Amino acid sequence: MTESWDVRRVGPADAARRVLMIPGGLCTAEFYAEVMAEPALAGLELTAVTQPGFGPTRAPADVSMDNYARLMAGYAAQVRSDVVVGHSLGANVAIEMAAAGLFTGPLVLLSPTFSRGDEATFLAVMDMLGRVPVLGNAAWTGMLKLLPRAVKNDMLKRLPPERAQKLADVMGGNDPANCRRIVRRYYAYLDRHRALVARLCASGVPAWVVRGDHDEIGLTDAERRELEACPQVRMVTVPDAGHLVLVDQPARVAEVVLAASRLG
């Protein structure tokens, strides 16, 4: 069975610049709704595409980061994207698109992970549990049942209740078997590429690395120095934002996307 696609598109079809937006793990195109509604981006054609395997979509047989980079680069070529925006896991897919020479336009990387140690502790635990026969699928099933309440409670700090509920339901609606497979291959990728900052810099692609000022994903001092020393990388810290910076501060994210589009 081939993968399936979940697509959200706004903006003029004859726009001079086109932007592809890739959501993070457990997320869908719905998470870009606030950014896509920002007036600053009205002149751009914006396409958000759920990575196959998350939300209601079918996962590909190969859920490696390399294959996701190929899939998303193929979609970027299909819709003639000038800029790629990626959040979290989607940002790492964007890095791989650039590192493999599959996309050479500007990148906007919203809270990428540059090393295994930067990743959220709970995800490492889920990966460990996911490797245990029988227990693995049960652990993911249980986590996805508990997730919506925790996500909603966190989002209520900045979103109306109905919007927080909608996004929480999206995350809880993922298939546990897909999550288990994808996260396992994601950690294999982090173990294989232990110097992702260098990998991004070596690609030569212009990139904005955007992080909330209380992002749950870590960034070591050495990684920050290396990013700041890379001539084509710009660092952006967004106040009053966490890991879901695209939901917390969509206007600020839109400003960065607009700046990137002017290079596209």
mmCIF file of C-alpha atoms in Angstrom:
data_model
loop_
_atom_site.group_PDB
_atom_site.id
_atom_site.type_symbol
_atom_site.label_atom_id
_atom_site.label_comp_id
_atom_site.label_asym_id
_atom_site.label_seq_id
_atom_site.Cartn_x
_atom_site.Cartn_y
_atom_site.Cartn_z
ATOM 1 C CA MET A 1 0.000 0.000 0.000
ATOM 2 C CA THR A 2 1.378 3.422 -0.937
ATOM 3 C CA GLU A 3 1.415 6.404 1.354
ATOM 4 C CA SER A 4 -1.438 8.949 1.348
ATOM 5 C CA TRP A 5 -1.416 12.733 1.596
ATOM 6 C CA ASP A 6 -3.239 15.360 3.657
ATOM 7 C CA VAL A 7 -2.843 18.814 2.113
ATOM 8 C CA ARG A 8 -3.904 22.357 3.062
ATOM 9 C CA ARG A 9 -3.318 25.130 0.520
ATOM 10 C CA VAL A 10 -3.986 28.879 0.648
ATOM 11 C CA GLY A 11 -2.931 31.925 -1.354
ATOM 12 C CA PRO A 12 -2.914 32.912 -5.010
ATOM 13 C CA ALA A 13 -2.124 30.120 -7.477
ATOM 14 C CA ASP A 14 -0.118 32.597 -9.568
ATOM 15 C CA ALA A 15 1.975 33.772 -6.616
ATOM 16 C CA ALA A 16 5.573 34.693 -7.374
ATOM 17 C CA ARG A 17 6.774 32.651 -4.381
ATOM 18 C CA ARG A 18 5.580 29.276 -3.075
ATOM 19 C CA VAL A 19 6.194 27.805 0.357
ATOM 20 C CA LEU A 20 5.931 24.171 1.464
ATOM 21 C CA MET A 21 5.236 23.637 5.180
ATOM 22 C CA ILE A 22 6.023 20.291 6.833
ATOM 23 C CA PRO A 23 4.477 19.588 10.274
ATOM 24 C CA GLY A 24 6.226 17.826 13.101
ATOM 25 C CA GLY A 25 5.725 14.347 14.493
ATOM 26 C CA LEU A 26 2.154 13.495 15.584
ATOM 27 C CA CYS A 27 1.048 16.731 13.906
ATOM 28 C CA THR A 28 -0.819 17.434 10.663
ATOM 29 C CA ALA A 29 -1.206 20.344 8.272
ATOM 30 C CA GLU A 30 -3.797 21.697 10.724
ATOM 31 C CA PHE A 31 -0.978 22.925 12.967
ATOM 32 C CA TYR A 32 0.037 25.512 10.360
ATOM 33 C CA ALA A 33 -3.429 27.103 10.214
ATOM 34 C CA GLU A 34 -2.486 30.104 12.360
ATOM 35 C CA VAL A 35 0.690 30.835 10.392
ATOM 36 C CA MET A 36 -1.088 30.403 7.053
ATOM 37 C CA ALA A 37 -3.758 32.909 8.126
ATOM 38 C CA GLU A 38 -1.233 35.653 8.881
ATOM 39 C CA PRO A 39 -1.818 38.735 6.653
ATOM 40 C CA ALA A 40 1.930 39.123 6.069
ATOM 41 C CA LEU A 41 1.892 35.934 3.954
ATOM 42 C CA ALA A 42 -1.178 36.797 1.870
ATOM 43 C CA GLY A 43 0.844 37.220 -1.314
ATOM 44 C CA LEU A 44 2.448 33.769 -1.115
ATOM 45 C CA GLU A 45 1.061 30.387 -2.106
ATOM 46 C CA LEU A 46 1.318 28.267 1.050
ATOM 47 C CA THR A 47 1.017 24.488 1.044
ATOM 48 C CA ALA A 48 1.093 22.489 4.270
ATOM 49 C CA VAL A 49 1.463 18.738 3.862
ATOM 50 C CA THR A 50 1.105 16.162 6.638
ATOM 51 C CA GLN A 51 3.946 13.676 6.554
ATOM 52 C CA PRO A 52 2.495 10.302 5.493
ATOM 53 C CA GLY A 53 1.966 8.129 8.548
ATOM 54 C CA PHE A 54 0.705 10.891 10.844
ATOM 55 C CA GLY A 55 -2.890 11.908 11.444
ATOM 56 C CA PRO A 56 -5.279 10.192 9.013
ATOM 57 C CA THR A 57 -2.639 9.378 6.401
ATOM 58 C CA ARG A 58 -1.145 6.016 5.429
ATOM 59 C CA ALA A 59 2.525 5.522 6.233
ATOM 60 C CA PRO A 60 4.984 4.484 3.533
ATOM 61 C CA ALA A 61 6.648 1.086 3.842
ATOM 62 C CA ASP A 62 9.969 2.881 4.396
ATOM 63 C CA VAL A 63 9.642 5.331 7.299
ATOM 64 C CA SER A 64 13.322 6.295 7.426
ATOM 65 C CA MET A 65 14.256 9.960 7.522
ATOM 66 C CA ASP A 66 16.018 9.497 4.189
ATOM 67 C CA ASN A 67 12.794 8.342 2.553
ATOM 68 C CA TYR A 68 10.752 11.116 4.148
ATOM 69 C CA ALA A 69 13.274 13.596 2.742
ATOM 70 C CA ARG A 70 12.811 12.059 -0.724
ATOM 71 C CA LEU A 71 9.018 12.087 -0.421
ATOM 72 C CA MET A 72 8.811 15.682 0.756
ATOM 73 C CA ALA A 73 11.382 16.867 -1.778
ATOM 74 C CA GLY A 74 9.304 15.218 -4.484
ATOM 75 C CA TYR A 75 6.233 17.059 -3.253
ATOM 76 C CA ALA A 76 8.180 20.330 -3.079
ATOM 77 C CA ALA A 77 9.181 19.873 -6.717
ATOM 78 C CA GLN A 78 5.613 18.996 -7.685
ATOM 79 C CA VAL A 79 4.183 22.223 -6.238
ATOM 80 C CA ARG A 80 7.283 24.236 -7.298
ATOM 81 C CA SER A 81 8.181 25.359 -3.792
ATOM 82 C CA ASP A 82 10.771 28.102 -3.375
ATOM 83 C CA VAL A 83 10.977 27.782 0.425
ATOM 84 C CA VAL A 84 10.511 24.860 2.821
ATOM 85 C CA VAL A 85 9.344 25.376 6.393
ATOM 86 C CA GLY A 86 9.616 22.442 8.781
ATOM 87 C CA HIS A 87 8.606 22.068 12.409
ATOM 88 C CA SER A 88 10.319 19.643 14.800
ATOM 89 C CA LEU A 89 10.556 16.277 12.981
ATOM 90 C CA GLY A 90 9.531 18.143 9.833
ATOM 91 C CA ALA A 91 12.473 20.508 10.345
ATOM 92 C CA ASN A 92 14.832 17.539 10.472
ATOM 93 C CA VAL A 93 13.299 16.204 7.268
ATOM 94 C CA ALA A 94 13.982 19.612 5.715
ATOM 95 C CA ILE A 95 17.612 19.426 6.866
ATOM 96 C CA GLU A 96 17.926 16.045 5.146
ATOM 97 C CA MET A 97 16.357 17.431 1.968
ATOM 98 C CA ALA A 98 19.094 20.061 1.877
ATOM 99 C CA ALA A 99 21.926 17.749 2.989
ATOM 100 C CA ALA A 100 21.046 15.226 0.256
ATOM 101 C CA GLY A 101 20.915 17.946 -2.396
ATOM 102 C CA LEU A 102 17.183 17.365 -2.938
ATOM 103 C CA PHE A 103 16.196 20.963 -2.173
ATOM 104 C CA THR A 104 18.416 24.009 -2.519
ATOM 105 C CA GLY A 105 16.059 26.845 -1.599
ATOM 106 C CA PRO A 106 15.883 28.606 1.772
ATOM 107 C CA LEU A 107 14.762 26.657 4.851
ATOM 108 C CA VAL A 108 12.859 27.845 7.907
ATOM 109 C CA LEU A 109 13.585 25.311 10.651
ATOM 110 C CA LEU A 110 11.193 25.563 13.596
ATOM 111 C CA SER A 111 12.725 23.815 16.598
ATOM 112 C CA PRO A 112 14.805 21.106 14.922
ATOM 113 C CA THR A 113 16.771 18.558 16.935
ATOM 114 C CA PHE A 114 20.509 18.567 16.295
ATOM 115 C CA SER A 115 21.501 15.581 18.460
ATOM 116 C CA ARG A 116 19.970 12.703 20.422
ATOM 117 C CA GLY A 117 20.626 14.448 23.739
ATOM 118 C CA ASP A 118 18.587 17.479 22.671
ATOM 119 C CA GLU A 119 15.420 15.444 22.169
ATOM 120 C CA ALA A 120 12.592 15.322 24.718
ATOM 121 C CA THR A 121 13.141 12.681 27.406
ATOM 122 C CA PHE A 122 9.680 11.174 27.035
ATOM 123 C CA LEU A 123 10.345 10.374 23.364
ATOM 124 C CA ALA A 124 13.511 8.458 24.213
ATOM 125 C CA VAL A 125 11.505 6.489 26.788
ATOM 126 C CA MET A 126 8.799 5.735 24.220
ATOM 127 C CA ASP A 127 11.445 4.568 21.767
ATOM 128 C CA MET A 128 12.928 2.239 24.386
ATOM 129 C CA LEU A 129 9.515 0.826 25.332
ATOM 130 C CA GLY A 130 8.563 0.573 21.687
ATOM 131 C CA ARG A 131 11.319 -1.954 21.082
ATOM 132 C CA VAL A 132 9.808 -4.437 23.552
ATOM 133 C CA PRO A 133 7.521 -7.021 21.899
ATOM 134 C CA VAL A 134 3.839 -6.657 22.852
ATOM 135 C CA LEU A 135 4.618 -3.941 25.421
ATOM 136 C CA GLY A 136 5.742 -1.547 22.700
ATOM 137 C CA ASN A 137 2.416 -1.178 20.941
ATOM 138 C CA ALA A 138 0.559 -1.096 24.271
ATOM 139 C CA ALA A 139 2.797 1.730 25.494
ATOM 140 C CA TRP A 140 2.166 3.829 22.382
ATOM 141 C CA THR A 141 -1.571 3.126 22.529
ATOM 142 C CA GLY A 142 -1.692 4.264 26.155
ATOM 143 C CA MET A 143 0.394 7.361 25.512
ATOM 144 C CA LEU A 144 -1.832 8.475 22.628
ATOM 145 C CA LYS A 145 -4.907 8.102 24.851
ATOM 146 C CA LEU A 146 -3.385 10.299 27.547
ATOM 147 C CA LEU A 147 -1.807 12.841 25.199
ATOM 148 C CA PRO A 148 -4.883 14.920 24.225
ATOM 149 C CA ARG A 149 -5.639 16.014 27.797
ATOM 150 C CA ALA A 150 -2.020 17.012 28.489
ATOM 151 C CA VAL A 151 -1.729 18.857 25.161
ATOM 152 C CA LYS A 152 -5.040 20.642 25.634
ATOM 153 C CA ASN A 153 -4.157 21.802 29.156
ATOM 154 C CA ASP A 154 -0.883 23.248 27.878
ATOM 155 C CA MET A 155 -2.462 24.949 24.864
ATOM 156 C CA LEU A 156 -5.253 26.520 26.932
ATOM 157 C CA LYS A 157 -2.647 29.002 28.145
ATOM 158 C CA ARG A 158 -2.679 30.675 24.722
ATOM 159 C CA LEU A 159 -5.528 29.284 22.580
ATOM 160 C CA PRO A 160 -9.341 29.325 22.789
ATOM 161 C CA PRO A 161 -10.687 26.055 24.267
ATOM 162 C CA GLU A 162 -12.164 24.775 20.991
ATOM 163 C CA ARG A 163 -8.924 25.340 19.105
ATOM 164 C CA ALA A 164 -6.845 23.705 21.825
ATOM 165 C CA GLN A 165 -9.193 20.711 21.781
ATOM 166 C CA LYS A 166 -8.954 20.388 18.002
ATOM 167 C CA LEU A 167 -5.155 20.302 17.982
ATOM 168 C CA ALA A 168 -5.067 17.943 20.959
ATOM 169 C CA ASP A 169 -7.447 15.563 19.177
ATOM 170 C CA VAL A 170 -5.203 15.611 16.095
ATOM 171 C CA MET A 171 -2.226 14.446 18.139
ATOM 172 C CA GLY A 172 -4.225 11.782 19.953
ATOM 173 C CA GLY A 173 -5.590 10.433 16.679
ATOM 174 C CA ASN A 174 -2.306 8.984 15.454
ATOM 175 C CA ASP A 175 -1.797 5.284 14.783
ATOM 176 C CA PRO A 176 0.397 3.749 17.534
ATOM 177 C CA ALA A 177 2.016 1.246 15.183
ATOM 178 C CA ASN A 178 3.054 4.035 12.807
ATOM 179 C CA CYS A 179 4.433 6.106 15.678
ATOM 180 C CA ARG A 180 6.423 3.187 16.990
ATOM 181 C CA ARG A 181 8.046 2.498 13.606
ATOM 182 C CA ILE A 182 8.720 6.140 12.751
ATOM 183 C CA VAL A 183 10.285 7.004 16.115
ATOM 184 C CA ARG A 184 12.551 3.956 15.948
ATOM 185 C CA ARG A 185 13.890 5.026 12.560
ATOM 186 C CA TYR A 186 14.157 8.635 13.738
ATOM 187 C CA TYR A 187 16.495 7.620 16.567
ATOM 188 C CA ALA A 188 18.495 5.509 14.136
ATOM 189 C CA TYR A 189 18.931 8.676 12.068
ATOM 190 C CA LEU A 190 20.072 10.690 15.115
ATOM 191 C CA ASP A 191 22.593 7.959 15.939
ATOM 192 C CA ARG A 192 23.872 7.867 12.366
ATOM 193 C CA HIS A 193 24.256 11.648 12.000
ATOM 194 C CA ARG A 194 25.726 12.851 15.262
ATOM 195 C CA ALA A 195 26.773 16.248 13.873
ATOM 196 C CA LEU A 196 23.607 17.653 12.351
ATOM 197 C CA VAL A 197 24.682 21.269 12.702
ATOM 198 C CA ALA A 198 27.718 20.515 10.540
ATOM 199 C CA ARG A 199 25.471 18.622 8.120
ATOM 200 C CA LEU A 200 23.163 21.616 7.771
ATOM 201 C CA CYS A 201 26.057 24.046 7.369
ATOM 202 C CA ALA A 202 27.779 21.853 4.772
ATOM 203 C CA SER A 203 24.628 21.880 2.630
ATOM 204 C CA GLY A 204 25.232 25.552 1.827
ATOM 205 C CA VAL A 205 21.487 26.229 1.928
ATOM 206 C CA PRO A 206 20.266 29.467 3.566
ATOM 207 C CA ALA A 207 18.439 28.565 6.775
ATOM 208 C CA TRP A 208 16.676 30.249 9.645
ATOM 209 C CA VAL A 209 16.745 28.245 12.891
ATOM 210 C CA VAL A 210 13.756 29.420 14.926
ATOM 211 C CA ARG A 211 13.258 28.458 18.576
ATOM 212 C CA GLY A 212 10.934 29.586 21.333
ATOM 213 C CA ASP A 213 12.614 31.071 24.378
ATOM 214 C CA HIS A 214 11.291 28.177 26.484
ATOM 215 C CA ASP A 215 11.522 25.429 23.899
ATOM 216 C CA GLU A 216 11.456 21.951 25.397
ATOM 217 C CA ILE A 217 13.977 20.722 22.810
ATOM 218 C CA GLY A 218 17.537 21.329 23.907
ATOM 219 C CA LEU A 219 20.415 23.065 22.160
ATOM 220 C CA THR A 220 23.928 22.730 23.532
ATOM 221 C CA ASP A 221 26.269 25.693 23.822
ATOM 222 C CA ALA A 222 28.571 24.037 21.282
ATOM 223 C CA GLU A 223 25.705 23.589 18.809
ATOM 224 C CA ARG A 224 24.653 27.212 19.245
ATOM 225 C CA ARG A 225 28.197 28.467 18.644
ATOM 226 C CA GLU A 226 28.487 26.311 15.543
ATOM 227 C CA LEU A 227 25.158 27.580 14.185
ATOM 228 C CA GLU A 228 26.132 31.188 14.865
ATOM 229 C CA ALA A 229 29.444 30.651 13.059
ATOM 230 C CA CYS A 230 27.766 29.209 9.946
ATOM 231 C CA PRO A 231 27.518 32.084 7.423
ATOM 232 C CA GLN A 232 24.210 31.081 5.821
ATOM 233 C CA VAL A 233 22.378 30.260 9.061
ATOM 234 C CA ARG A 234 20.382 32.862 10.992
ATOM 235 C CA MET A 235 19.305 32.198 14.569
ATOM 236 C CA VAL A 236 15.930 33.521 15.734
ATOM 237 C CA THR A 237 14.702 33.314 19.325
ATOM 238 C CA VAL A 238 10.980 33.951 19.734
ATOM 239 C CA PRO A 239 9.798 35.331 23.094
ATOM 240 C CA ASP A 240 6.872 33.724 24.913
ATOM 241 C CA ALA A 241 7.017 30.535 22.865
ATOM 242 C CA GLY A 242 7.745 26.883 23.474
ATOM 243 C CA HIS A 243 8.244 23.953 21.140
ATOM 244 C CA LEU A 244 5.011 24.742 19.269
ATOM 245 C CA VAL A 245 6.307 28.157 18.250
ATOM 246 C CA LEU A 246 4.144 28.083 15.097
ATOM 247 C CA VAL A 247 1.039 27.962 17.315
ATOM 248 C CA ASP A 248 2.374 30.156 20.137
ATOM 249 C CA GLN A 249 3.632 33.040 17.988
ATOM 250 C CA PRO A 250 2.377 32.646 14.394
ATOM 251 C CA ALA A 251 2.944 36.303 13.483
ATOM 252 C CA ARG A 252 6.645 36.089 14.365
ATOM 253 C CA VAL A 253 7.014 32.836 12.421
ATOM 254 C CA ALA A 254 5.261 34.455 9.448
ATOM 255 C CA GLU A 255 7.819 37.284 9.512
ATOM 256 C CA VAL A 256 10.646 34.762 9.182
ATOM 257 C CA VAL A 257 8.861 32.867 6.382
ATOM 258 C CA LEU A 258 8.376 36.142 4.515
ATOM 259 C CA ALA A 259 12.068 36.995 4.889
ATOM 260 C CA ALA A 260 13.042 33.560 3.579
ATOM 261 C CA SER A 261 10.670 33.913 0.619
ATOM 262 C CA ARG A 262 12.528 37.002 -0.514
ATOM 263 C CA LEU A 263 15.581 34.806 -1.063
ATOM 264 C CA GLY A 264 13.613 32.026 -2.753
#
